[in-house]
Short mmCIF file of N, CA and C in Angstrom, two decimals:
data_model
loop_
_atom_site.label_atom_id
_atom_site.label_comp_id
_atom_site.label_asym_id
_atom_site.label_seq_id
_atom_site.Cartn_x
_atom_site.Cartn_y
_atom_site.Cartn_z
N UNK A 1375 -120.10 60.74 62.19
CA UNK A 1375 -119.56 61.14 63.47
C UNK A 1375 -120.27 62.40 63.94
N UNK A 1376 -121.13 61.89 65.26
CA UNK A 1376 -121.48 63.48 65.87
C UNK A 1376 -120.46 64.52 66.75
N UNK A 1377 -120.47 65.71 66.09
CA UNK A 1377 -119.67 67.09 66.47
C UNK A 1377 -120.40 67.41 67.78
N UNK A 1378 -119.52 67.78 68.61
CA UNK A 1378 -119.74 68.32 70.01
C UNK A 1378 -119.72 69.37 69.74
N UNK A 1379 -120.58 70.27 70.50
CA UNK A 1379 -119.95 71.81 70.55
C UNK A 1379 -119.60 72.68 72.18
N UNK A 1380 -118.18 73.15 72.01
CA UNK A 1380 -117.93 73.93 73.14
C UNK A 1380 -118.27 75.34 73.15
N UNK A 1381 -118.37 75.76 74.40
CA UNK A 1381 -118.44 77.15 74.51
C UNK A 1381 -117.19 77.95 74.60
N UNK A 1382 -116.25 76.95 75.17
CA UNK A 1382 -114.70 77.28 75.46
C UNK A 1382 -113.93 76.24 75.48
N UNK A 1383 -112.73 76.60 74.69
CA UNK A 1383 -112.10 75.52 74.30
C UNK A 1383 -110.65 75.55 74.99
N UNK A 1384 -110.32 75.31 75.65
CA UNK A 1384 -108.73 75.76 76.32
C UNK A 1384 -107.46 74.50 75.88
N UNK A 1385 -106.61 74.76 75.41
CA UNK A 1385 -105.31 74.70 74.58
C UNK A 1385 -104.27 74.21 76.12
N UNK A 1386 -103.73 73.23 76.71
CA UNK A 1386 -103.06 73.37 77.42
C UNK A 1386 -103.75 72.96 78.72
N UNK A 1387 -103.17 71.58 79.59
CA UNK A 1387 -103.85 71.56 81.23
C UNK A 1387 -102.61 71.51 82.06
N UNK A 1388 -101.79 73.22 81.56
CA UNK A 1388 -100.93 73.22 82.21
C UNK A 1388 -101.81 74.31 83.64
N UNK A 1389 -101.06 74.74 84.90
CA UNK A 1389 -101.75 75.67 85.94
C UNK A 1389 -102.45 77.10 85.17
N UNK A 1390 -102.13 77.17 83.76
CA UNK A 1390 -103.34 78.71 83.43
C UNK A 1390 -104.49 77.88 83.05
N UNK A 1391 -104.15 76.81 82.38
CA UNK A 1391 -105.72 76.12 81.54
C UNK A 1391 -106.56 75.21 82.89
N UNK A 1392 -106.11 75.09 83.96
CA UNK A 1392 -106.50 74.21 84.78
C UNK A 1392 -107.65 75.54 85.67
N UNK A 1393 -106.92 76.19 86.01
CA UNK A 1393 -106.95 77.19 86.68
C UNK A 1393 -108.29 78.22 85.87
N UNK A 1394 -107.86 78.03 84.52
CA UNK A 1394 -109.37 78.73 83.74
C UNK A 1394 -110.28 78.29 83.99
N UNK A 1395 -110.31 76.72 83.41
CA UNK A 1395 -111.42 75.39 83.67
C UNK A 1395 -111.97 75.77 84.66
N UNK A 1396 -111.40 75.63 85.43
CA UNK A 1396 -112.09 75.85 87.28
C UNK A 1396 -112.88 77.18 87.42
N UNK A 1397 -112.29 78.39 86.74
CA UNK A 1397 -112.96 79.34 86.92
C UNK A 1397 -114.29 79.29 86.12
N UNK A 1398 -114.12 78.35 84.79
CA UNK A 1398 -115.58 78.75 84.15
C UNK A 1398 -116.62 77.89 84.83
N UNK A 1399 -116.34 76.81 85.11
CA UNK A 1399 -116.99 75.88 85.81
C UNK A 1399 -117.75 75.84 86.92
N UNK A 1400 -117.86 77.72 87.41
CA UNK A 1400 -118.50 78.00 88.45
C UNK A 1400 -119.85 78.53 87.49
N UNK A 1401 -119.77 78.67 85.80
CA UNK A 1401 -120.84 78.89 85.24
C UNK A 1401 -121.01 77.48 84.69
N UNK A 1402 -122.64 77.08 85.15
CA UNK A 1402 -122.76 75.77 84.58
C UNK A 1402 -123.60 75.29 83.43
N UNK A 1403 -123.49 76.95 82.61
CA UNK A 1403 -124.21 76.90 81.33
C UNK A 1403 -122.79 77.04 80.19
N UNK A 1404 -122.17 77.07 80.59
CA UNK A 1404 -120.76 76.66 79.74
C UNK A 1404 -120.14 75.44 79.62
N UNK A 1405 -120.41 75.15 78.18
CA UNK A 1405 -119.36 73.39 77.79
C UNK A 1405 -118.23 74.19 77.63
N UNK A 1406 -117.11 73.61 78.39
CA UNK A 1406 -115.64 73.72 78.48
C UNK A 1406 -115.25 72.11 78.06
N UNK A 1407 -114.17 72.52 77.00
CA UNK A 1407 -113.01 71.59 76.70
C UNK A 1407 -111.71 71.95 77.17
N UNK A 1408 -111.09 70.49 77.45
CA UNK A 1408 -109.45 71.71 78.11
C UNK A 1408 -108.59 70.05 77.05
N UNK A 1409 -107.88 70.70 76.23
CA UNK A 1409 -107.22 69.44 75.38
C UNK A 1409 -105.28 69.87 75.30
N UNK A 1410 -105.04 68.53 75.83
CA UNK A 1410 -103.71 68.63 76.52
C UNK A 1410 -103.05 67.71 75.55
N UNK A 1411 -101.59 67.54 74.91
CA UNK A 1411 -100.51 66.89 74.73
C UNK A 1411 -100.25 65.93 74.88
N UNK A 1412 -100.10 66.14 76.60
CA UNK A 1412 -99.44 65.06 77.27
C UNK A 1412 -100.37 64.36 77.70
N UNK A 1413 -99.86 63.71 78.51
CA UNK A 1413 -100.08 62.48 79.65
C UNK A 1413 -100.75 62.88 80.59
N UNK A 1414 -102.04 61.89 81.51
CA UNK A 1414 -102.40 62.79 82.23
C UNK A 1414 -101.43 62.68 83.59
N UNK A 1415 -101.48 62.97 84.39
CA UNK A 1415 -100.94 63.00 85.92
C UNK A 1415 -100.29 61.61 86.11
N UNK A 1416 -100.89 60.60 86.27
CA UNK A 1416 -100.69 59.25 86.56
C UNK A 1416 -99.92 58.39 85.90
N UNK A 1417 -100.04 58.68 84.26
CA UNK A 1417 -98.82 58.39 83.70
C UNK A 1417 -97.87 58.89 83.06
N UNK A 1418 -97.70 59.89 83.68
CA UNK A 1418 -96.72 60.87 83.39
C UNK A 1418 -95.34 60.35 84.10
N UNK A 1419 -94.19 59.89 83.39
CA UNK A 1419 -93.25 58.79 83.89
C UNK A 1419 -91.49 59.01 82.96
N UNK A 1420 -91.09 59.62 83.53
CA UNK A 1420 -89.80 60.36 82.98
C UNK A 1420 -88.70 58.60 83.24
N UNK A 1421 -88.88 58.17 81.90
CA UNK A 1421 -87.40 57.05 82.02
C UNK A 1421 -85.85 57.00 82.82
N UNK A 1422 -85.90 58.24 82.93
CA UNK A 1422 -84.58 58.74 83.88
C UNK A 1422 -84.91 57.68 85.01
N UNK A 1423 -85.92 57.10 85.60
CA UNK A 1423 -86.09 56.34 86.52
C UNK A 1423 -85.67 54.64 86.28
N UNK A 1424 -85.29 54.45 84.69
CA UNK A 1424 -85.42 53.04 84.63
C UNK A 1424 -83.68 53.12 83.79
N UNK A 1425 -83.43 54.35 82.95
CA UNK A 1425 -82.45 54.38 82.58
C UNK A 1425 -81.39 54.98 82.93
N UNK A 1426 -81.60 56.10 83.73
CA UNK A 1426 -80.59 56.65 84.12
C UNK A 1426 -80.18 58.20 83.47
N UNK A 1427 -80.68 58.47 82.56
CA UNK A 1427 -80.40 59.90 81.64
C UNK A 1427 -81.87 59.98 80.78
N UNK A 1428 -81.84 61.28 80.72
CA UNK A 1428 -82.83 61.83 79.78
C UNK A 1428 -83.25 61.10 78.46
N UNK A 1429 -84.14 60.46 78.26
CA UNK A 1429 -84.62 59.60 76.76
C UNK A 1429 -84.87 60.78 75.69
N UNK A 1430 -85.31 62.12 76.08
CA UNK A 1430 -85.38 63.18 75.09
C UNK A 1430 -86.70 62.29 74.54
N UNK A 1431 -87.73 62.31 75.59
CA UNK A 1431 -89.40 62.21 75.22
C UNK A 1431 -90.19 62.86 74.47
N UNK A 1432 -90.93 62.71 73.11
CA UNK A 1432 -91.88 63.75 72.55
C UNK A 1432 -92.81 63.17 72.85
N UNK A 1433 -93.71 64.17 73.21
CA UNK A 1433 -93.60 65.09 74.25
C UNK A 1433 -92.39 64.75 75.54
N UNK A 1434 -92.41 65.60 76.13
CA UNK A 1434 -91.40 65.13 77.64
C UNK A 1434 -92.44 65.30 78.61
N UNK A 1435 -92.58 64.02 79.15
CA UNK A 1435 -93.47 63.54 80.67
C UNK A 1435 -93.01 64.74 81.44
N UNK A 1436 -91.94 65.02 81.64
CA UNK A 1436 -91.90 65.93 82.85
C UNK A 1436 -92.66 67.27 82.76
N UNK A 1437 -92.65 68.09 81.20
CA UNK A 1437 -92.83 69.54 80.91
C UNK A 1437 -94.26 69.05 80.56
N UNK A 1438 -94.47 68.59 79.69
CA UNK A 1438 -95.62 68.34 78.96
C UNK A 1438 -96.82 67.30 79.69
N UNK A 1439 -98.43 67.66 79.64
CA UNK A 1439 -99.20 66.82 80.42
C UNK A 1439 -100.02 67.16 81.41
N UNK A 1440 -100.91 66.47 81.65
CA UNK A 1440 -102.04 67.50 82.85
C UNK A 1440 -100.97 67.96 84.07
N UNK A 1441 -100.94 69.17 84.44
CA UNK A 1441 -100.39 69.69 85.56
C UNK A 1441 -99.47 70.59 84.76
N UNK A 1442 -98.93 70.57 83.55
CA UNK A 1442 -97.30 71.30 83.44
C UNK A 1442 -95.97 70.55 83.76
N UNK A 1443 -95.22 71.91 83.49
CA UNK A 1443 -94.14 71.72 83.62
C UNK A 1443 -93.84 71.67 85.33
N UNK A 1444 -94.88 72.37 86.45
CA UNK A 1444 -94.69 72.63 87.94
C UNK A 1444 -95.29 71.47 88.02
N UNK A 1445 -95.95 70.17 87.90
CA UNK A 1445 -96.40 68.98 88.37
C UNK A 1445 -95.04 68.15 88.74
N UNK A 1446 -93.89 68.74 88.02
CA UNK A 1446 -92.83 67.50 88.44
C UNK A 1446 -91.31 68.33 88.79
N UNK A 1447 -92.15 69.75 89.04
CA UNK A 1447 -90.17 70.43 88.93
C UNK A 1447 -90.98 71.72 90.00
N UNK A 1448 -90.07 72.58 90.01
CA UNK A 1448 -90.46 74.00 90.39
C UNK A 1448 -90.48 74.82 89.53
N UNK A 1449 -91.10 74.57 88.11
CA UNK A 1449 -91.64 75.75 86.64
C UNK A 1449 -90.79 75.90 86.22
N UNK A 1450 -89.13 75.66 86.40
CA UNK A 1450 -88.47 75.96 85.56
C UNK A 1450 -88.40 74.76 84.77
N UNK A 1451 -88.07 75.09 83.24
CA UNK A 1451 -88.12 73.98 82.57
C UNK A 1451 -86.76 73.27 82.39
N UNK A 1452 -86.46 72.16 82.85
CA UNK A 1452 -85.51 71.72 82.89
C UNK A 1452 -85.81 70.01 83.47
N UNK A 1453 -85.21 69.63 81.84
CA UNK A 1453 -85.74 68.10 81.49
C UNK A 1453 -84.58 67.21 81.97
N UNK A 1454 -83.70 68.13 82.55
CA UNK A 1454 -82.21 66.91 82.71
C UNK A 1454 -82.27 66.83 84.44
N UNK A 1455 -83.41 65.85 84.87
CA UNK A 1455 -83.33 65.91 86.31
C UNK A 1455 -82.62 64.70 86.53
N UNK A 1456 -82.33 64.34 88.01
CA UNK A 1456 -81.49 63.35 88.42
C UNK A 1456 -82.51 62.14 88.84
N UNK A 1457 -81.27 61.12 88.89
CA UNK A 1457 -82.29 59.69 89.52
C UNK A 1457 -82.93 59.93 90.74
N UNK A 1458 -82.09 59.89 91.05
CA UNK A 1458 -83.07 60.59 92.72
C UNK A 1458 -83.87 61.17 93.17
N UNK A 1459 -83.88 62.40 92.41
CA UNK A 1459 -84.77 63.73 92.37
C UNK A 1459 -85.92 62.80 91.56
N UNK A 1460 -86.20 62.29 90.43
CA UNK A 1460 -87.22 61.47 89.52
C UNK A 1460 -87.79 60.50 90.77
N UNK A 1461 -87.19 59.68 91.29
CA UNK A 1461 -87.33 58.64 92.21
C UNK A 1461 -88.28 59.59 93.79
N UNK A 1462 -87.82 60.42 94.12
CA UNK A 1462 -88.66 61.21 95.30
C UNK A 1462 -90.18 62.01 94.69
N UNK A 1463 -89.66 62.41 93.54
CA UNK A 1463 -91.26 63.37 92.82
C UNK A 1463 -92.33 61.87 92.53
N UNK A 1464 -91.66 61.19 92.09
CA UNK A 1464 -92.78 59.89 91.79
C UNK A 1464 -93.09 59.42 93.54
N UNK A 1465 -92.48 59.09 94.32
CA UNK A 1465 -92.73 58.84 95.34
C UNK A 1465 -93.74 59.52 96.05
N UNK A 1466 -93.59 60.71 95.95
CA UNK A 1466 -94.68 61.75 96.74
C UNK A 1466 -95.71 62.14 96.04
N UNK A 1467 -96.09 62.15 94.68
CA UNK A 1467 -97.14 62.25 93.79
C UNK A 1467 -98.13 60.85 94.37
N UNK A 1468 -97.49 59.81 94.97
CA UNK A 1468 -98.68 58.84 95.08
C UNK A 1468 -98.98 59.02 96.32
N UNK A 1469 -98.85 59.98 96.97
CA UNK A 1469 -99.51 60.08 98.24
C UNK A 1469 -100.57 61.63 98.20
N UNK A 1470 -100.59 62.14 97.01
CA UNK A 1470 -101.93 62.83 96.45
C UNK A 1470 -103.04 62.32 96.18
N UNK A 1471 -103.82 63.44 96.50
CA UNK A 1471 -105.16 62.85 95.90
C UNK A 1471 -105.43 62.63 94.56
N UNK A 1472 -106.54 61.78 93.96
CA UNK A 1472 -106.79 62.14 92.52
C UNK A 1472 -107.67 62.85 92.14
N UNK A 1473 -107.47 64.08 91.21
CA UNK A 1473 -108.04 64.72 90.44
C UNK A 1473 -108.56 64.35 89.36
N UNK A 1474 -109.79 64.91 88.70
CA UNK A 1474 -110.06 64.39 87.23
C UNK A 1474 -109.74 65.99 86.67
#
């Protein structure tokens, strides 16, 4: 197996590791890795939508995954959202653009 090598390795593609990425990436003699947990954006999918209550996900789609915990809430962490509220954040996430 061939070893890659980074110059920077970032932990997390929550808004600080996203937000780093981007900043090093204006140097284009730097290999950046950014290695995430979760899910990326797209399938990031909280069951509260099919079941009705929190499945208690490891990881949890909502906190955990490219974007954070602010991709599906307002930063506070709080995994006990409602059907509705799950049902409108998925709704309006597909009318974003896609990011890699």
């Amino acid at each position: 197996m061939k070893h890659k090598k980074y110059d920077v390795v970032i932990v997390g593609a929550g808004p600080a590791g996203i937000f780093t990425a981007l900043e090093l990436s204006k140097n284009k003699n730097l290999k950046v890795l950014i290695i995430e947990k979760g899910k990326g954006i797209e399938k990031r999918e909280c069951p509260t939508l099919k079941v009705g209550k929190c499945a208690r996900c490891i990881p949890c789609n909502i906190i955990s995954g490219w974007g954070g915990a602010g991709a599906f809430s307002d930063g506070k962490l709080n995994r006990h959202l409602s059907r509705e509220l799950c049902l409108l954040i998925k709704s309006l996430y597909k009318h974003l653009p896609q990011f890699v």
